[in-house]
Amino acid sequence: MVAVRTMTWEDVITFLPNEALPTNMTTDSGERLPATLLTSDEASRLPSSRLGKRIGYDASGKWLVYGRDGVLVLWDEMTDETKSIRTPIETLLDIVPTNQRLIELFVQVNDGKLTPVELPRRRNVPSREDLVEWLCAVMIGKLTFENVSDLAVDALERMEDMPLDPRVMDGLRFLNGIDLQVEPGVYMHEKKELERWIDELQEWEV
């Protein structure tokens, strides 16, 4: 698997809105909080805090800060108290994550660090390479069969009226049913079949 690149401040400021935008976020403790994202112009003019760059604020005036390593923090400038925000930056900014980042976010859901509703709403049209990465993630135990089925269902629903590579469509249809079980805990599609699909998808890329 390729290492996931953290969004830089330059990336984030590009996606900040042109007008102040209401949003919602969740702390690590599960507290749901309303917030407002700053405009890119406002954020660029504000000084950095010791935690990172200010990108918004909550209803009580605490700063929403985007820090190093992609960490989101709610910071009270007066008391210096902080709350960690678990909502992904892509969800707050309503932007499309990379495929590798999407896989990492599904891992966080599996680990109980994120809820499915907090996953980014926007997704790219998957490529054959993306499908291969999903299957490889299942092979090494990073994603579950259910995760990949969810990804495939989401893609099929989103791309219903869009022209898609027929081979990608075939792959998505296969992945849609990848979580079928012949008995509890025993999946219909065995490792060899997943390997065959990986080989075929990679051959199609050539």
PDB file of C-alpha atoms in Angstrom:
ATOM      1  CA  MET A   1       0.000   0.000   0.000  1.00  0.00           C
ATOM      2  CA  VAL A   2       1.122   3.514  -0.796  1.00  0.00           C
ATOM      3  CA  ALA A   3       1.587   5.880   2.144  1.00  0.00           C
ATOM      4  CA  VAL A   4      -1.258   8.367   2.540  1.00  0.00           C
ATOM      5  CA  ARG A   5      -0.167  11.967   2.123  1.00  0.00           C
ATOM      6  CA  THR A   6      -1.543  14.347   4.736  1.00  0.00           C
ATOM      7  CA  MET A   7      -3.234  17.434   3.351  1.00  0.00           C
ATOM      8  CA  THR A   8      -0.962  20.450   3.661  1.00  0.00           C
ATOM      9  CA  TRP A   9      -2.111  23.895   4.738  1.00  0.00           C
ATOM     10  CA  GLU A  10      -1.827  24.948   1.084  1.00  0.00           C
ATOM     11  CA  ASP A  11      -4.257  22.160   0.162  1.00  0.00           C
ATOM     12  CA  VAL A  12      -6.719  23.057   2.911  1.00  0.00           C
ATOM     13  CA  ILE A  13      -6.835  26.784   2.234  1.00  0.00           C
ATOM     14  CA  THR A  14      -7.603  26.066  -1.420  1.00  0.00           C
ATOM     15  CA  PHE A  15     -10.789  24.256  -0.386  1.00  0.00           C
ATOM     16  CA  LEU A  16     -12.017  26.738   2.226  1.00  0.00           C
ATOM     17  CA  PRO A  17     -15.270  28.450   1.107  1.00  0.00           C
ATOM     18  CA  ASN A  18     -15.627  31.887  -0.456  1.00  0.00           C
ATOM     19  CA  GLU A  19     -18.235  32.738   2.183  1.00  0.00           C
ATOM     20  CA  ALA A  20     -18.387  31.692   5.853  1.00  0.00           C
ATOM     21  CA  LEU A  21     -19.991  28.244   5.867  1.00  0.00           C
ATOM     22  CA  PRO A  22     -21.899  26.502   8.704  1.00  0.00           C
ATOM     23  CA  THR A  23     -20.907  22.877   9.292  1.00  0.00           C
ATOM     24  CA  ASN A  24     -20.978  20.224  12.002  1.00  0.00           C
ATOM     25  CA  MET A  25     -18.184  18.294  13.653  1.00  0.00           C
ATOM     26  CA  THR A  26     -17.740  15.608  16.294  1.00  0.00           C
ATOM     27  CA  THR A  27     -15.156  15.490  19.061  1.00  0.00           C
ATOM     28  CA  ASP A  28     -13.223  12.344  19.980  1.00  0.00           C
ATOM     29  CA  SER A  29     -15.599  11.923  22.929  1.00  0.00           C
ATOM     30  CA  GLY A  30     -18.614  11.898  20.576  1.00  0.00           C
ATOM     31  CA  GLU A  31     -19.854  15.423  21.276  1.00  0.00           C
ATOM     32  CA  ARG A  32     -21.587  16.868  18.213  1.00  0.00           C
ATOM     33  CA  LEU A  33     -20.820  20.571  17.730  1.00  0.00           C
ATOM     34  CA  PRO A  34     -21.916  23.206  15.192  1.00  0.00           C
ATOM     35  CA  ALA A  35     -19.112  25.215  13.637  1.00  0.00           C
ATOM     36  CA  THR A  36     -18.454  27.814  10.974  1.00  0.00           C
ATOM     37  CA  LEU A  37     -15.668  27.528   8.422  1.00  0.00           C
ATOM     38  CA  LEU A  38     -13.716  30.676   7.657  1.00  0.00           C
ATOM     39  CA  THR A  39     -13.242  31.907   4.120  1.00  0.00           C
ATOM     40  CA  SER A  40      -9.859  31.266   2.524  1.00  0.00           C
ATOM     41  CA  ASP A  41      -9.163  35.007   2.680  1.00  0.00           C
ATOM     42  CA  GLU A  42      -9.966  35.233   6.407  1.00  0.00           C
ATOM     43  CA  ALA A  43      -7.928  32.152   7.235  1.00  0.00           C
ATOM     44  CA  SER A  44      -4.906  33.398   5.298  1.00  0.00           C
ATOM     45  CA  ARG A  45      -4.893  36.690   7.238  1.00  0.00           C
ATOM     46  CA  LEU A  46      -5.183  35.192  10.723  1.00  0.00           C
ATOM     47  CA  PRO A  47      -1.981  34.403  12.649  1.00  0.00           C
ATOM     48  CA  SER A  48      -1.081  30.770  13.271  1.00  0.00           C
ATOM     49  CA  SER A  49      -1.655  29.345  16.727  1.00  0.00           C
ATOM     50  CA  ARG A  50       0.806  27.069  18.475  1.00  0.00           C
ATOM     51  CA  LEU A  51      -1.407  24.187  17.313  1.00  0.00           C
ATOM     52  CA  GLY A  52      -1.662  25.110  13.659  1.00  0.00           C
ATOM     53  CA  LYS A  53      -3.780  27.201  11.292  1.00  0.00           C
ATOM     54  CA  ARG A  54      -7.243  28.532  12.148  1.00  0.00           C
ATOM     55  CA  ILE A  55      -9.912  27.367   9.699  1.00  0.00           C
ATOM     56  CA  GLY A  56     -13.113  28.049  11.661  1.00  0.00           C
ATOM     57  CA  TYR A  57     -14.792  28.467  15.042  1.00  0.00           C
ATOM     58  CA  ASP A  58     -17.602  26.947  17.112  1.00  0.00           C
ATOM     59  CA  ALA A  59     -20.689  28.605  18.604  1.00  0.00           C
ATOM     60  CA  SER A  60     -18.793  29.701  21.733  1.00  0.00           C
ATOM     61  CA  GLY A  61     -15.963  31.267  19.741  1.00  0.00           C
ATOM     62  CA  LYS A  62     -13.346  28.543  20.162  1.00  0.00           C
ATOM     63  CA  TRP A  63     -11.060  28.201  17.171  1.00  0.00           C
ATOM     64  CA  LEU A  64     -11.121  25.197  14.874  1.00  0.00           C
ATOM     65  CA  VAL A  65      -7.473  24.571  14.074  1.00  0.00           C
ATOM     66  CA  TYR A  66      -5.868  22.412  11.387  1.00  0.00           C
ATOM     67  CA  GLY A  67      -2.561  21.248  12.770  1.00  0.00           C
ATOM     68  CA  ARG A  68       0.440  19.253  11.733  1.00  0.00           C
ATOM     69  CA  ASP A  69      -0.166  15.676  10.569  1.00  0.00           C
ATOM     70  CA  GLY A  70      -3.741  16.585   9.659  1.00  0.00           C
ATOM     71  CA  VAL A  71      -5.007  16.797  13.240  1.00  0.00           C
ATOM     72  CA  LEU A  72      -8.137  18.887  13.848  1.00  0.00           C
ATOM     73  CA  VAL A  73      -8.459  20.608  17.226  1.00  0.00           C
ATOM     74  CA  LEU A  74     -10.972  22.936  18.856  1.00  0.00           C
ATOM     75  CA  TRP A  75      -8.867  25.462  20.788  1.00  0.00           C
ATOM     76  CA  ASP A  76      -9.943  27.943  23.481  1.00  0.00           C
ATOM     77  CA  GLU A  77      -7.482  30.798  23.076  1.00  0.00           C
ATOM     78  CA  MET A  78      -8.352  32.252  26.505  1.00  0.00           C
ATOM     79  CA  THR A  79      -7.848  29.090  28.577  1.00  0.00           C
ATOM     80  CA  ASP A  80      -5.595  27.157  26.152  1.00  0.00           C
ATOM     81  CA  GLU A  81      -7.894  24.151  26.529  1.00  0.00           C
ATOM     82  CA  THR A  82      -8.310  21.855  23.535  1.00  0.00           C
ATOM     83  CA  LYS A  83     -10.708  19.222  22.225  1.00  0.00           C
ATOM     84  CA  SER A  84      -9.688  16.789  19.515  1.00  0.00           C
ATOM     85  CA  ILE A  85     -12.019  16.671  16.512  1.00  0.00           C
ATOM     86  CA  ARG A  86     -12.427  13.287  14.861  1.00  0.00           C
ATOM     87  CA  THR A  87     -14.497  14.435  11.861  1.00  0.00           C
ATOM     88  CA  PRO A  88     -12.251  14.105   8.789  1.00  0.00           C
ATOM     89  CA  ILE A  89     -11.082  17.314   7.150  1.00  0.00           C
ATOM     90  CA  GLU A  90     -12.526  16.064   3.847  1.00  0.00           C
ATOM     91  CA  THR A  91     -15.971  15.814   5.437  1.00  0.00           C
ATOM     92  CA  LEU A  92     -15.757  19.327   6.907  1.00  0.00           C
ATOM     93  CA  LEU A  93     -14.629  20.804   3.602  1.00  0.00           C
ATOM     94  CA  ASP A  94     -16.962  18.542   1.582  1.00  0.00           C
ATOM     95  CA  ILE A  95     -14.175  17.472  -0.740  1.00  0.00           C
ATOM     96  CA  VAL A  96     -13.234  14.186  -2.385  1.00  0.00           C
ATOM     97  CA  PRO A  97     -10.599  12.110  -0.554  1.00  0.00           C
ATOM     98  CA  THR A  98      -7.986  10.129  -2.435  1.00  0.00           C
ATOM     99  CA  ASN A  99      -8.655   6.407  -2.709  1.00  0.00           C
ATOM    100  CA  GLN A 100      -5.884   5.652  -0.209  1.00  0.00           C
ATOM    101  CA  ARG A 101      -7.305   8.184   2.236  1.00  0.00           C
ATOM    102  CA  LEU A 102     -10.781   6.661   1.809  1.00  0.00           C
ATOM    103  CA  ILE A 103      -9.364   3.236   2.687  1.00  0.00           C
ATOM    104  CA  GLU A 104      -7.707   4.698   5.785  1.00  0.00           C
ATOM    105  CA  LEU A 105     -11.003   6.278   6.862  1.00  0.00           C
ATOM    106  CA  PHE A 106     -12.796   2.930   6.515  1.00  0.00           C
ATOM    107  CA  VAL A 107     -10.089   1.423   8.738  1.00  0.00           C
ATOM    108  CA  GLN A 108     -10.892   4.100  11.338  1.00  0.00           C
ATOM    109  CA  VAL A 109     -14.569   3.124  11.130  1.00  0.00           C
ATOM    110  CA  ASN A 110     -13.613  -0.530  11.691  1.00  0.00           C
ATOM    111  CA  ASP A 111     -11.516   0.495  14.703  1.00  0.00           C
ATOM    112  CA  GLY A 112     -14.414   2.476  16.203  1.00  0.00           C
ATOM    113  CA  LYS A 113     -12.619   5.815  15.824  1.00  0.00           C
ATOM    114  CA  LEU A 114     -15.113   7.114  13.276  1.00  0.00           C
ATOM    115  CA  THR A 115     -18.766   6.463  12.480  1.00  0.00           C
ATOM    116  CA  PRO A 116     -19.948   5.626   8.941  1.00  0.00           C
ATOM    117  CA  VAL A 117     -21.994   8.851   8.768  1.00  0.00           C
ATOM    118  CA  GLU A 118     -18.787  10.858   9.266  1.00  0.00           C
ATOM    119  CA  LEU A 119     -17.186   9.492   6.110  1.00  0.00           C
ATOM    120  CA  PRO A 120     -16.799  12.051   3.297  1.00  0.00           C
ATOM    121  CA  ARG A 121     -19.953  12.313   1.208  1.00  0.00           C
ATOM    122  CA  ARG A 122     -18.151  13.036  -2.039  1.00  0.00           C
ATOM    123  CA  ARG A 123     -16.227  10.290  -3.842  1.00  0.00           C
ATOM    124  CA  ASN A 124     -14.326   9.957  -7.089  1.00  0.00           C
ATOM    125  CA  VAL A 125     -15.475   7.726  -9.902  1.00  0.00           C
ATOM    126  CA  PRO A 126     -13.452   4.589  -9.088  1.00  0.00           C
ATOM    127  CA  SER A 127     -10.825   3.405 -11.541  1.00  0.00           C
ATOM    128  CA  ARG A 128      -9.570  -0.132 -12.125  1.00  0.00           C
ATOM    129  CA  GLU A 129      -6.567   0.758  -9.989  1.00  0.00           C
ATOM    130  CA  ASP A 130      -8.902   1.788  -7.164  1.00  0.00           C
ATOM    131  CA  LEU A 131     -10.701  -1.554  -7.351  1.00  0.00           C
ATOM    132  CA  VAL A 132      -7.363  -3.367  -7.190  1.00  0.00           C
ATOM    133  CA  GLU A 133      -6.416  -1.352  -4.099  1.00  0.00           C
ATOM    134  CA  TRP A 134      -9.723  -2.275  -2.417  1.00  0.00           C
ATOM    135  CA  LEU A 135      -9.163  -5.970  -3.132  1.00  0.00           C
ATOM    136  CA  CYS A 136      -5.537  -5.842  -1.960  1.00  0.00           C
ATOM    137  CA  ALA A 137      -6.714  -4.173   1.249  1.00  0.00           C
ATOM    138  CA  VAL A 138      -9.094  -7.099   1.828  1.00  0.00           C
ATOM    139  CA  MET A 139      -6.320  -9.598   1.123  1.00  0.00           C
ATOM    140  CA  ILE A 140      -4.097  -8.119   3.833  1.00  0.00           C
ATOM    141  CA  GLY A 141      -6.952  -7.646   6.306  1.00  0.00           C
ATOM    142  CA  LYS A 142      -7.020  -3.871   6.139  1.00  0.00           C
ATOM    143  CA  LEU A 143     -10.586  -3.735   4.793  1.00  0.00           C
ATOM    144  CA  THR A 144     -13.408  -6.193   5.374  1.00  0.00           C
ATOM    145  CA  PHE A 145     -15.533  -7.817   2.675  1.00  0.00           C
ATOM    146  CA  GLU A 146     -18.383  -5.635   3.956  1.00  0.00           C
ATOM    147  CA  ASN A 147     -16.319  -2.456   3.555  1.00  0.00           C
ATOM    148  CA  VAL A 148     -15.608  -3.217  -0.091  1.00  0.00           C
ATOM    149  CA  SER A 149     -19.222  -4.144  -0.770  1.00  0.00           C
ATOM    150  CA  ASP A 150     -20.260  -0.784   0.749  1.00  0.00           C
ATOM    151  CA  LEU A 151     -17.731   1.042  -1.447  1.00  0.00           C
ATOM    152  CA  ALA A 152     -19.021  -0.748  -4.545  1.00  0.00           C
ATOM    153  CA  VAL A 153     -22.691  -0.096  -3.711  1.00  0.00           C
ATOM    154  CA  ASP A 154     -21.938   3.582  -3.110  1.00  0.00           C
ATOM    155  CA  ALA A 155     -20.098   3.856  -6.432  1.00  0.00           C
ATOM    156  CA  LEU A 156     -22.857   2.080  -8.369  1.00  0.00           C
ATOM    157  CA  GLU A 157     -25.522   4.357  -6.876  1.00  0.00           C
ATOM    158  CA  ARG A 158     -23.535   7.524  -7.531  1.00  0.00           C
ATOM    159  CA  MET A 159     -22.565   6.581 -11.090  1.00  0.00           C
ATOM    160  CA  GLU A 160     -25.976   5.206 -12.107  1.00  0.00           C
ATOM    161  CA  ASP A 161     -26.473   7.719 -14.923  1.00  0.00           C
ATOM    162  CA  MET A 162     -22.805   8.169 -15.840  1.00  0.00           C
ATOM    163  CA  PRO A 163     -20.886   6.376 -18.599  1.00  0.00           C
ATOM    164  CA  LEU A 164     -18.413   3.991 -16.962  1.00  0.00           C
ATOM    165  CA  ASP A 165     -15.666   1.752 -18.259  1.00  0.00           C
ATOM    166  CA  PRO A 166     -17.534  -1.579 -18.773  1.00  0.00           C
ATOM    167  CA  ARG A 167     -14.743  -3.452 -16.999  1.00  0.00           C
ATOM    168  CA  VAL A 168     -14.971  -1.148 -13.995  1.00  0.00           C
ATOM    169  CA  MET A 169     -18.730  -1.730 -13.991  1.00  0.00           C
ATOM    170  CA  ASP A 170     -18.172  -5.489 -14.073  1.00  0.00           C
ATOM    171  CA  GLY A 171     -15.697  -5.154 -11.212  1.00  0.00           C
ATOM    172  CA  LEU A 172     -18.123  -3.078  -9.146  1.00  0.00           C
ATOM    173  CA  ARG A 173     -20.899  -5.605  -9.684  1.00  0.00           C
ATOM    174  CA  PHE A 174     -18.606  -8.374  -8.473  1.00  0.00           C
ATOM    175  CA  LEU A 175     -17.518  -6.323  -5.449  1.00  0.00           C
ATOM    176  CA  ASN A 176     -21.142  -5.489  -4.683  1.00  0.00           C
ATOM    177  CA  GLY A 177     -21.642  -9.154  -3.730  1.00  0.00           C
ATOM    178  CA  ILE A 178     -18.212  -9.809  -2.257  1.00  0.00           C
ATOM    179  CA  ASP A 179     -19.654 -10.012   1.264  1.00  0.00           C
ATOM    180  CA  LEU A 180     -22.026 -12.908   0.504  1.00  0.00           C
ATOM    181  CA  GLN A 181     -21.584 -15.768   2.971  1.00  0.00           C
ATOM    182  CA  VAL A 182     -22.293 -19.476   2.497  1.00  0.00           C
ATOM    183  CA  GLU A 183     -22.521 -19.816   6.260  1.00  0.00           C
ATOM    184  CA  PRO A 184     -21.794 -17.426   9.162  1.00  0.00           C
ATOM    185  CA  GLY A 185     -18.206 -16.243   8.889  1.00  0.00           C
ATOM    186  CA  VAL A 186     -17.504 -18.160   5.655  1.00  0.00           C
ATOM    187  CA  TYR A 187     -17.506 -16.014   2.525  1.00  0.00           C
ATOM    188  CA  MET A 188     -18.574 -17.265  -0.891  1.00  0.00           C
ATOM    189  CA  HIS A 189     -15.601 -15.683  -2.653  1.00  0.00           C
ATOM    190  CA  GLU A 190     -12.325 -17.275  -1.628  1.00  0.00           C
ATOM    191  CA  LYS A 191      -8.833 -15.817  -1.684  1.00  0.00           C
ATOM    192  CA  LYS A 192      -8.017 -17.377  -5.071  1.00  0.00           C
ATOM    193  CA  GLU A 193     -11.017 -15.675  -6.665  1.00  0.00           C
ATOM    194  CA  LEU A 194      -9.944 -12.305  -5.270  1.00  0.00           C
ATOM    195  CA  GLU A 195      -6.444 -12.909  -6.648  1.00  0.00           C
ATOM    196  CA  ARG A 196      -7.937 -13.708 -10.056  1.00  0.00           C
ATOM    197  CA  TRP A 197      -9.897 -10.456 -10.066  1.00  0.00           C
ATOM    198  CA  ILE A 198      -6.784  -8.507  -9.070  1.00  0.00           C
ATOM    199  CA  ASP A 199      -4.843 -10.115 -11.934  1.00  0.00           C
ATOM    200  CA  GLU A 200      -7.617  -9.425 -14.439  1.00  0.00           C
ATOM    201  CA  LEU A 201      -8.032  -5.797 -13.382  1.00  0.00           C
ATOM    202  CA  GLN A 202      -4.296  -5.234 -13.587  1.00  0.00           C
ATOM    203  CA  GLU A 203      -4.168  -6.850 -17.050  1.00  0.00           C
ATOM    204  CA  TRP A 204      -6.979  -4.572 -18.210  1.00  0.00           C
ATOM    205  CA  GLU A 205      -4.901  -1.555 -17.156  1.00  0.00           C
ATOM    206  CA  VAL A 206      -2.194  -2.448 -19.666  1.00  0.00           C
TER     207      VAL A 206
END
